[in-house]
Amino acid sequence: MRGAAQTGTGKTAAFLLPILEKISRERITQAIIRVPTRELAQQVCEESRALARHDSLRALAVYGGTRMRRQIEALHRMPQIIVGTPGRFKDQLQRGN
C-alpha cells in the first residue's frame, strides 16, 4: 500500500490499525513493514507500540547504522511486527534471520 498526505493526518494509524486488529498474541512474526528511512522505521515501530499499549505486542525496528547483533537478538525474541529499511531487511535475510 502507498499513502501520501500531509504530516499529522493519520497515515500511520490508517495502515497500522487493521494490522493490529489481526495480530494474535502468539510469538511469531505476523507483519513486516518496509519503509524507506530509519527515522520512519522508528516512528512506525513506536506508533505500533503506542496503539497497542494495552496488548503484549512486540514490535521491532531494523535499520542500518545500529549494531547488527542487538537486532539479531531482538529478532530471535520473535516480535509480532517488524518494521525496517530495505537494506537491513536484505542483510538480515542473507544472514538467515
Coordinates of C-alpha atoms in Angstrom, one line a residue:
M1 CA 0.0 0.0 0.0
R2 CA 1.2 3.5 -0.7
G3 CA -0.1 6.6 1.0
A4 CA 0.6 10.3 0.7
A5 CA -0.8 13.1 2.7
Q6 CA 0.3 16.0 5.0
T7 CA 2.0 15.3 8.3
G8 CA -0.4 14.6 11.2
T9 CA -3.3 13.3 9.1
G10 CA -3.2 9.7 10.4
K11 CA -1.4 7.8 7.6
T12 CA 0.5 5.6 10.0
A13 CA -2.6 4.7 12.1
A14 CA -4.6 4.1 8.9
F15 CA -2.5 1.2 7.9
L16 CA -1.4 0.0 11.4
L17 CA -4.9 -0.3 13.0
P18 CA -6.1 -3.1 10.6
I19 CA -2.8 -4.9 11.1
L20 CA -3.1 -4.6 14.9
E21 CA -6.6 -5.9 14.7
K22 CA -5.4 -9.1 13.1
I23 CA -2.3 -9.7 15.2
S24 CA -2.5 -12.6 17.7
R25 CA -0.7 -12.9 20.9
E26 CA 1.3 -15.8 19.5
R27 CA 5.0 -15.1 19.5
I28 CA 5.6 -15.3 15.8
T29 CA 6.3 -12.6 13.2
Q30 CA 2.9 -11.7 11.7
A31 CA 3.6 -8.4 9.9
I32 CA 6.6 -7.0 8.1
I33 CA 6.5 -3.3 7.2
R34 CA 9.1 -1.9 4.8
V35 CA 9.8 1.8 5.0
P36 CA 12.4 4.0 3.2
T37 CA 14.3 5.6 6.1
R38 CA 15.4 4.7 9.6
E39 CA 13.5 7.7 11.0
L40 CA 10.3 6.3 9.6
A41 CA 11.1 2.8 10.8
Q42 CA 11.4 4.2 14.3
Q43 CA 8.2 6.3 14.0
V44 CA 6.1 3.4 12.7
C45 CA 7.5 1.0 15.4
E46 CA 6.8 3.5 18.2
E47 CA 3.3 4.2 16.8
S48 CA 2.5 0.5 16.7
R49 CA 3.6 0.1 20.3
A50 CA 1.5 3.2 21.3
L51 CA -1.6 2.0 19.5
A52 CA -1.3 -1.5 21.1
R53 CA -0.1 -0.4 24.5
H54 CA -2.7 -2.5 26.3
D55 CA -1.7 -5.7 24.5
S56 CA 1.5 -7.6 24.9
L57 CA 2.6 -6.7 21.4
R58 CA 6.3 -6.8 20.4
A59 CA 7.4 -4.6 17.6
L60 CA 10.9 -4.2 16.3
A61 CA 12.6 -1.6 14.1
V62 CA 15.5 -2.8 12.0
Y63 CA 17.7 -0.4 10.1
G64 CA 21.3 0.3 9.2
G65 CA 23.6 2.4 11.4
T66 CA 23.0 0.3 14.5
R67 CA 24.5 -2.9 15.9
M68 CA 23.6 -5.9 14.0
R69 CA 23.9 -8.3 17.0
R70 CA 21.4 -6.3 19.0
Q71 CA 18.8 -6.6 16.2
I72 CA 19.6 -10.3 15.7
E73 CA 18.9 -10.9 19.4
A74 CA 15.7 -9.0 19.2
L75 CA 14.6 -10.9 16.1
H76 CA 15.1 -14.2 18.0
R77 CA 12.6 -13.0 20.6
M78 CA 10.0 -13.2 17.7
P79 CA 8.3 -9.8 17.6
Q80 CA 4.9 -9.9 16.0
I81 CA 5.7 -6.8 13.9
I82 CA 9.0 -5.9 12.2
V83 CA 9.5 -2.5 10.7
G84 CA 12.6 -1.9 8.7
T85 CA 14.5 -0.4 5.8
P86 CA 15.1 -2.4 2.6
G87 CA 18.9 -2.7 3.1
R88 CA 18.7 -4.0 6.6
F89 CA 15.9 -6.5 5.7
K90 CA 18.2 -7.8 3.0
D91 CA 21.2 -8.0 5.4
Q92 CA 19.1 -10.0 7.9
L93 CA 17.6 -12.3 5.3
Q94 CA 21.0 -13.1 3.9
R95 CA 22.2 -14.0 7.4
G96 CA 19.2 -16.3 7.8
N97 CA 17.5 -14.2 10.5

